[in-house]
Short mmCIF file of C-alpha atoms in Angstrom, two decimals:
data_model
loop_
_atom_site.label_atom_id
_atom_site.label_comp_id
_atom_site.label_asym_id
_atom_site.label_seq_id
_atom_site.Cartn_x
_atom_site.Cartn_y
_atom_site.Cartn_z
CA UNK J 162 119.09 -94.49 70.24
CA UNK J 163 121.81 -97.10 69.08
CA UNK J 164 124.33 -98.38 71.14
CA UNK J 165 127.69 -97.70 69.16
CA UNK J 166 131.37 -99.41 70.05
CA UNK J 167 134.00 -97.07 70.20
CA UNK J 168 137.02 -98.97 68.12
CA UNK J 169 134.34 -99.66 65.69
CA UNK J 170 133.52 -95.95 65.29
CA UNK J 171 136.71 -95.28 64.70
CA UNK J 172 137.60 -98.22 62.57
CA UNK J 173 134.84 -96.98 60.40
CA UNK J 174 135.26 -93.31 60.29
CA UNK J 175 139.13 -92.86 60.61
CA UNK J 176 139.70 -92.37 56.58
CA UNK J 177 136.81 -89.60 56.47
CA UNK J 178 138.11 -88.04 59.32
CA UNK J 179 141.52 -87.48 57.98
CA UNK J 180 140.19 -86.40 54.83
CA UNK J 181 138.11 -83.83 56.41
CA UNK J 182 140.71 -82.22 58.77
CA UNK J 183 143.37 -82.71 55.61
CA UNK J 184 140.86 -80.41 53.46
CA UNK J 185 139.78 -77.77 56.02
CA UNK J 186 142.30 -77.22 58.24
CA UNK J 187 145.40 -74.58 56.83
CA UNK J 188 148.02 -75.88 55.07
CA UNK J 189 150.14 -74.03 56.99
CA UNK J 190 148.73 -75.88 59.99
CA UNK J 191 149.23 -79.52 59.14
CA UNK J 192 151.44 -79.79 61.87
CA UNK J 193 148.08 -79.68 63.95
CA UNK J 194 146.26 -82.47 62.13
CA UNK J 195 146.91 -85.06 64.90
CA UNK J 196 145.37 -82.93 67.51
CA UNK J 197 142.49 -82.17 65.98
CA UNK J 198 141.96 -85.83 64.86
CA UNK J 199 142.20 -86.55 68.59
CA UNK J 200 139.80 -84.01 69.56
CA UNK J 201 137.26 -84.86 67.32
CA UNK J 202 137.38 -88.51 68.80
CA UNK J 203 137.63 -87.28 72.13
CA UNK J 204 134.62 -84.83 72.04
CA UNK J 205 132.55 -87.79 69.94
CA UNK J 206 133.51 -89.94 72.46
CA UNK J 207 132.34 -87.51 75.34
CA UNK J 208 128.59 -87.00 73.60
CA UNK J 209 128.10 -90.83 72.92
CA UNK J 210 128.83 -91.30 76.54
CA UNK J 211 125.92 -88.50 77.23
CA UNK J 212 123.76 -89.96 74.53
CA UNK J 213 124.18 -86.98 72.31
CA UNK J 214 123.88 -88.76 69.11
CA UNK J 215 120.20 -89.19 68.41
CA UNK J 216 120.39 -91.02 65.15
CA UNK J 217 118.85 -88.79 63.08
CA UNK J 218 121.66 -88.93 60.73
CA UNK J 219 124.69 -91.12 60.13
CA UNK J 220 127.14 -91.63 62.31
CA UNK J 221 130.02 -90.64 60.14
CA UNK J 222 128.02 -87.64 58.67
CA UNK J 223 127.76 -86.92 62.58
CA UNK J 224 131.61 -87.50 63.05
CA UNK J 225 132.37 -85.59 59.82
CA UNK J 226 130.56 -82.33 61.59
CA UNK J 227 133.16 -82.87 64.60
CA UNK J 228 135.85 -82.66 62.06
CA UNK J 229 134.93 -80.22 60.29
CA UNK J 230 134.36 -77.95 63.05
CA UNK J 231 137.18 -78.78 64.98
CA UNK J 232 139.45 -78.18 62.15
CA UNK J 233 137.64 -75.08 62.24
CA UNK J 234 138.39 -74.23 65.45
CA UNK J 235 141.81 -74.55 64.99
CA UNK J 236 142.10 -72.42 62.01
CA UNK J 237 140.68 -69.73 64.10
CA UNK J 238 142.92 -70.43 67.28
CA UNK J 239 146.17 -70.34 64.63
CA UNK J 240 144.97 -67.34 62.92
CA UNK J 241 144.80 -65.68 66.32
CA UNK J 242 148.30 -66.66 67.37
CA UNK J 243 149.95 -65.96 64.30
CA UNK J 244 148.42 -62.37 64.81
CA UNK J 245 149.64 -61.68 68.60
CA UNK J 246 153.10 -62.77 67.33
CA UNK J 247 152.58 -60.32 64.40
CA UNK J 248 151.64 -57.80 67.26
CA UNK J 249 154.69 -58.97 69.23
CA UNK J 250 157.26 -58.18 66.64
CA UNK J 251 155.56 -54.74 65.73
CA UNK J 252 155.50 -53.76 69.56
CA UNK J 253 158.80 -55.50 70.16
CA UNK J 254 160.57 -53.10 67.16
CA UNK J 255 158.80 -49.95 68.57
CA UNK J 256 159.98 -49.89 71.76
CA UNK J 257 163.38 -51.35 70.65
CA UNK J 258 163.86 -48.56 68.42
CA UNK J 259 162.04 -45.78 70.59
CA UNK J 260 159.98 -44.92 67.64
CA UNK J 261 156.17 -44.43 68.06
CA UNK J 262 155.86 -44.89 64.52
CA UNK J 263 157.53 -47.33 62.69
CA UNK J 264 157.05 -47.32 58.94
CA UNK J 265 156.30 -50.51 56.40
CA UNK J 266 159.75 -49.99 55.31
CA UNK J 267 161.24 -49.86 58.82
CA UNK J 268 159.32 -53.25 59.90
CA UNK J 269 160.25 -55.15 56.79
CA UNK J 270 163.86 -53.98 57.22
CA UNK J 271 163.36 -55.26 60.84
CA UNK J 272 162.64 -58.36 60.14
CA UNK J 273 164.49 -58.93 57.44
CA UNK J 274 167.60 -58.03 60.11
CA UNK J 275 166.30 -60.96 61.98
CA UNK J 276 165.51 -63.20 59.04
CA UNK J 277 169.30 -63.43 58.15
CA UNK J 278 170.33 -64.26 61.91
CA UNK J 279 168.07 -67.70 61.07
CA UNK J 280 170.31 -70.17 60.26
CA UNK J 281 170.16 -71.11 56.76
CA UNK J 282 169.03 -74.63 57.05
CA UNK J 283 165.95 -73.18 58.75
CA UNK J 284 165.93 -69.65 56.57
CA UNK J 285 165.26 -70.93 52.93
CA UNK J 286 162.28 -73.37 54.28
CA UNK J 287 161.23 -70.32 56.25
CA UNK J 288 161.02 -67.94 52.99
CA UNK J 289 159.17 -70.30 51.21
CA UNK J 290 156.42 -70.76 53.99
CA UNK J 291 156.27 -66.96 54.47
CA UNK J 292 156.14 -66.62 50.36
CA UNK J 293 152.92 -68.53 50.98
CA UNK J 294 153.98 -72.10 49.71
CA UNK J 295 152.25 -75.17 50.95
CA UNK J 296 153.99 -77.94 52.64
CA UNK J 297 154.05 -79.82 49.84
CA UNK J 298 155.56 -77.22 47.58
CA UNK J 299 158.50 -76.33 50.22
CA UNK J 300 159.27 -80.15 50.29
CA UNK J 301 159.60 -80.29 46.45
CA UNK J 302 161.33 -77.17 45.81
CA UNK J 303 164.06 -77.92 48.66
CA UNK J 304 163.49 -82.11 47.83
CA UNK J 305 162.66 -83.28 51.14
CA UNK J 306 159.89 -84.83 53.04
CA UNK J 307 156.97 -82.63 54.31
CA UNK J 308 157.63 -84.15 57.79
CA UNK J 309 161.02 -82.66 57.28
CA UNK J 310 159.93 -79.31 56.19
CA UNK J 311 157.57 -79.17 58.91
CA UNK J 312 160.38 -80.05 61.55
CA UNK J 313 162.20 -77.17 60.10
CA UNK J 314 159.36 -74.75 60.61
CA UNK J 315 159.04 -75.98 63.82
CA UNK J 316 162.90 -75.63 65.04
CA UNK J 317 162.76 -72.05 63.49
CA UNK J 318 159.78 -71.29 65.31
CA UNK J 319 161.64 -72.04 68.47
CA UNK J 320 165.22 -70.17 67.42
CA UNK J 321 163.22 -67.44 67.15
CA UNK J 322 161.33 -67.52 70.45
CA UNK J 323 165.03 -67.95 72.05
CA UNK J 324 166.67 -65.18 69.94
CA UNK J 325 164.56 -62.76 69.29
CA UNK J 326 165.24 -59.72 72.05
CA UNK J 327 162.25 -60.07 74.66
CA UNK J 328 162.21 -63.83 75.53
CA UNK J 329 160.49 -67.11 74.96
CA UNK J 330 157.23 -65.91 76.46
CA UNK J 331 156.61 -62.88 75.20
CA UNK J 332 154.38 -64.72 72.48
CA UNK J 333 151.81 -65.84 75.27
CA UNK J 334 150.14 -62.48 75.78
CA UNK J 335 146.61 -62.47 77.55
#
């Protein structure tokens, strides 16, 4: 088994690395691309340290399954959040309203309620995302910077965890 420098691993696998989180993971998740990079160099780093790379293949076809997979991983992970905060709202309007069944009319009205409390700044990039725009296609439509829409989504994200009746933590359920 070869005996592999860190740096140079990276050096020499950063670009496909990237590329293969910027392909799998979400759009909607970009804001999660550093993380994963990091976790794919941390875990790689981790199993060369063990030995756990036998050679039997490249070492950035080896890396480029760590992407992959962890990009994976945190489609899944996302997916699952955005659906307990789907479950939040839904449980959150039932027992606001007293109702044990709330209607598809009755939850978009709901929402919609707190949709216009948003401020706007944060609303119209909000609308877009939910309309199921990429990043790349809020920035354009609104002409600003993806890093900008992304802040956005991010700062609405947290007005709603402070404003939304129930508290900040109701989105970490078990």
């Amino acid at each position: 088994m070869p005996e592999f420098d860190f740096e140079t691993v990276v050096k020499e696998t950063k670009y496909l690395v990237l590329k293969t989180v910027g392909d799998t993971l979400i759009d909607r998740f970009d804001d999660a691309t550093e993380d994963v990079v990091q976790e794919v160099y941390f875990r790689a780093f981790k199993s060369l340290e063990k030995g756990g790379f036998d050679g039997r293949s490249k070492i950035s076809t080896w890396i480029y399954t760590i992407a992959r997979n962890e990009s994976l991983r945190m489609n899944e992970k996302r997916l699952k959040e955005e659906e307990k905060a789907k479950r939040y709202l839904v449980k959150n309007k039932v027992q606001l309203s007293g109702a044990h069944d709330v209607t598809t009319w009755e939850k978009e009205e709901w929402i919609e309620s707190i949709l216009n409390r948003i401020p706007e700044v944060y609303r119209q990039t909000l609308r877009l995302y939910l309309a199921g725009n990429t990043m790349e296609e809020i920035a354009k439509e609104l002409e600003i910077r993806q890093g900008t829409v992304k802040s956005r989504l991010f700062r609405t994200k947290e007005w709603i965890r402070k404003h939304i009746p129930g508290g900040k933590n109701e989105f970490q359920e078990s």
